[in-house]
Amino acid sequence: PNSSGRGVRQFKTYLLHRLEKDEKETHRKLASTDAREIQRFYEQYCKKYLEGFQDRKPDEMGQYYQTASVLYDVLKTVSPPSGPDAKFDEYAEGVEKKKASFSHYNILPLNITSGPTQPVMEIPEIKAAVELLRWTQNLPMPRPDPTSVPQEIEGPVVNDLLDWLWQTFGFQKGNVENQKEHLILLLANMDMRGIDSARQGERQIHMV
């Protein structure tokens, strides 16, 4: 209303106060249910797209896991300071760890542990180079640098020599992954060139 009468002004003032009050109450109600709604959606998403689909292509699964990771970050943001309940948090951490198995790669799918083995990983020279790089039995267990190793890693996880170097000396993980593939291809290429087999093992060990 455009009228400036006293009764109209009182009505407009009352209406504005009422709208402001309703907005605050609605906001509080939504805030209290946001975390539960996102948690419910996250669980439904994981069951629909991540569970029981081992035959899907790694690239496709990688996209689904990436989306799940974003949803989990949103959930942690809207949750109360105590965070999601422990049971759900444990489930979400399991999803985060599986995500690494579907990370992007250039040539060698070194992190993919589920689904059918990629043909390139069946090449004898590649398999030999991977096994050689994973020979870390005689190395001392590293003490991870907290500035370079994610906090969600409870203890050192050493799958190969470059993992050991990363966690021992704090190299950047992205650089380690790139050098890992490069080193495996280099060792495999040496085998394919037909270097004398008796000296090949010694040369590879010396390079590593």
Short mmCIF file of C-alpha atoms in Angstrom, two decimals, residues 46-203:
data_model
loop_
_atom_site.label_atom_id
_atom_site.label_comp_id
_atom_site.label_asym_id
_atom_site.label_seq_id
_atom_site.Cartn_x
_atom_site.Cartn_y
_atom_site.Cartn_z
CA CYS A 46 27.45 -43.99 -3.30
CA LYS A 47 25.10 -46.98 -3.29
CA LYS A 48 23.78 -46.13 -6.76
CA TYR A 49 27.04 -45.32 -8.54
CA LEU A 50 29.94 -46.83 -6.56
CA GLU A 51 28.81 -50.17 -5.17
CA GLY A 52 28.66 -53.35 -7.22
CA PHE A 53 29.88 -51.90 -10.52
CA GLN A 54 33.34 -53.42 -10.92
CA ASP A 55 32.80 -53.83 -14.67
CA ARG A 56 32.56 -50.10 -15.33
CA LYS A 57 35.40 -48.34 -17.09
CA PRO A 58 38.04 -46.77 -14.81
CA ASP A 59 37.46 -43.29 -16.29
CA GLU A 60 33.74 -43.53 -15.60
CA MET A 61 34.28 -44.73 -12.04
CA GLY A 62 36.84 -42.00 -11.52
CA GLN A 63 34.23 -39.36 -12.33
CA TYR A 64 31.74 -40.92 -9.91
CA TYR A 65 34.32 -41.06 -7.13
CA GLN A 66 35.31 -37.45 -7.79
CA THR A 67 31.68 -36.35 -7.43
CA ALA A 68 31.37 -38.36 -4.20
CA SER A 69 34.47 -36.62 -2.88
CA VAL A 70 32.96 -33.19 -3.57
CA LEU A 71 29.73 -34.20 -1.81
CA TYR A 72 31.73 -35.33 1.20
CA ASP A 73 33.57 -31.99 1.33
CA VAL A 74 30.22 -30.16 1.26
CA LEU A 75 28.91 -32.40 4.03
CA LYS A 76 31.90 -31.63 6.24
CA THR A 77 31.34 -27.92 5.63
CA VAL A 78 27.66 -27.87 6.66
CA SER A 79 28.04 -30.33 9.55
CA PRO A 80 28.31 -29.09 13.15
CA PRO A 81 31.79 -28.66 14.65
CA SER A 82 31.75 -32.24 15.88
CA GLY A 83 31.44 -33.38 12.25
CA PRO A 84 29.40 -36.29 10.85
CA ASP A 85 28.81 -39.28 13.10
CA ALA A 86 31.78 -41.67 13.43
CA LYS A 87 30.13 -44.55 11.56
CA PHE A 88 29.39 -42.41 8.53
CA ASP A 89 32.80 -40.76 8.67
CA GLU A 90 34.47 -44.17 8.57
CA TYR A 91 32.39 -45.14 5.53
CA ALA A 92 33.28 -41.89 3.75
CA GLU A 93 36.99 -42.38 4.42
CA GLY A 94 36.72 -45.82 2.82
CA VAL A 95 35.24 -44.21 -0.29
CA GLU A 96 38.06 -41.65 -0.34
CA LYS A 97 40.70 -44.39 -0.23
CA LYS A 98 39.05 -46.31 -3.08
CA LYS A 99 39.04 -43.14 -5.16
CA ALA A 100 42.82 -43.44 -5.55
CA SER A 101 42.30 -46.65 -7.53
CA PHE A 102 40.55 -44.65 -10.25
CA SER A 103 42.86 -41.68 -10.48
CA HIS A 104 43.84 -40.41 -13.92
CA TYR A 105 46.98 -41.80 -15.50
CA ASN A 106 49.04 -41.17 -18.63
CA ILE A 107 50.01 -44.62 -19.92
CA LEU A 108 50.24 -47.07 -17.01
CA PRO A 109 47.23 -47.55 -14.68
CA LEU A 110 49.47 -48.17 -11.67
CA ASN A 111 46.86 -47.30 -9.03
CA ILE A 112 43.96 -49.31 -10.44
CA THR A 113 43.49 -52.40 -8.25
CA SER A 114 39.93 -53.38 -9.15
CA GLY A 115 38.33 -54.55 -12.35
CA PRO A 116 40.04 -56.34 -15.22
CA THR A 117 43.80 -55.89 -15.65
CA GLN A 118 44.73 -53.48 -18.39
CA PRO A 119 46.58 -55.17 -21.31
CA VAL A 120 49.57 -52.84 -21.00
CA MET A 121 50.19 -54.14 -17.47
CA GLU A 122 50.48 -57.71 -18.83
CA ILE A 123 53.53 -56.91 -20.95
CA PRO A 124 56.36 -59.01 -19.41
CA GLU A 125 58.86 -56.15 -19.38
CA ILE A 126 56.35 -53.84 -17.68
CA LYS A 127 55.49 -56.47 -15.07
CA ALA A 128 59.18 -57.06 -14.33
CA ALA A 129 59.86 -53.34 -13.91
CA VAL A 130 56.85 -52.91 -11.59
CA GLU A 131 57.95 -55.86 -9.43
CA LEU A 132 61.48 -54.50 -9.24
CA LEU A 133 60.25 -51.09 -8.14
CA ARG A 134 58.08 -52.67 -5.45
CA TRP A 135 61.03 -54.45 -3.85
CA THR A 136 61.33 -52.47 -0.59
CA GLN A 137 61.61 -55.25 1.99
CA ASN A 138 65.06 -54.24 3.24
CA LEU A 139 64.27 -50.54 3.63
CA PRO A 140 63.45 -49.04 7.05
CA MET A 141 59.84 -47.94 7.53
CA PRO A 142 59.66 -44.20 6.78
CA ARG A 143 58.54 -41.57 9.23
CA PRO A 144 56.14 -39.46 7.19
CA ASP A 145 56.61 -35.71 6.95
CA PRO A 146 53.26 -34.23 8.17
CA THR A 147 53.68 -31.27 5.81
CA SER A 148 53.63 -33.49 2.71
CA VAL A 149 51.68 -36.61 3.67
CA PRO A 150 47.87 -36.20 4.04
CA GLN A 151 46.52 -36.42 7.58
CA GLU A 152 44.03 -39.14 6.64
CA ILE A 153 46.95 -41.55 6.17
CA GLU A 154 47.18 -43.17 9.60
CA GLY A 155 50.56 -44.81 8.98
CA PRO A 156 53.12 -45.15 6.21
CA VAL A 157 51.76 -46.95 3.15
CA VAL A 158 54.71 -48.05 1.03
CA ASN A 159 53.79 -49.77 -2.22
CA ASP A 160 57.11 -49.19 -3.97
CA LEU A 161 60.43 -47.39 -3.80
CA LEU A 162 59.06 -44.02 -4.88
CA ASP A 163 56.34 -44.18 -2.21
CA TRP A 164 59.16 -44.73 0.26
CA LEU A 165 61.05 -41.72 -1.07
CA TRP A 166 57.90 -39.57 -1.01
CA GLN A 167 57.08 -40.38 2.61
CA THR A 168 60.68 -40.33 3.82
CA PHE A 169 61.90 -37.12 2.23
CA GLY A 170 58.64 -35.25 1.56
CA PHE A 171 58.70 -35.17 -2.23
CA GLN A 172 55.54 -33.88 -3.89
CA LYS A 173 53.17 -36.74 -4.59
CA GLY A 174 52.29 -35.56 -8.11
CA ASN A 175 55.96 -35.50 -9.10
CA VAL A 176 56.46 -38.94 -7.57
CA GLU A 177 53.59 -40.40 -9.62
CA ASN A 178 54.98 -38.95 -12.85
CA GLN A 179 58.50 -40.20 -12.15
CA LYS A 180 57.17 -43.63 -11.20
CA GLU A 181 55.62 -44.17 -14.61
CA HIS A 182 58.65 -42.72 -16.36
CA LEU A 183 61.03 -45.02 -14.47
CA ILE A 184 58.95 -48.14 -15.15
CA LEU A 185 58.81 -47.35 -18.87
CA LEU A 186 62.54 -46.69 -18.91
CA LEU A 187 63.34 -50.03 -17.25
CA ALA A 188 60.92 -51.87 -19.53
CA ASN A 189 62.49 -50.23 -22.58
CA MET A 190 65.90 -51.48 -21.50
CA ASP A 191 64.53 -55.02 -21.41
CA MET A 192 62.94 -54.64 -24.83
CA ARG A 193 66.26 -53.57 -26.33
CA GLY A 194 67.61 -56.99 -25.54
CA ILE A 195 70.40 -56.07 -23.11
CA ASP A 196 72.24 -59.14 -21.88
CA SER A 197 69.92 -60.79 -19.34
CA ALA A 198 72.72 -61.65 -16.94
CA ARG A 199 73.67 -57.96 -16.61
CA GLN A 200 70.16 -56.53 -16.92
CA GLY A 201 69.15 -57.11 -13.31
CA GLU A 202 72.33 -55.51 -11.99
CA ARG A 203 71.89 -52.46 -14.23
#
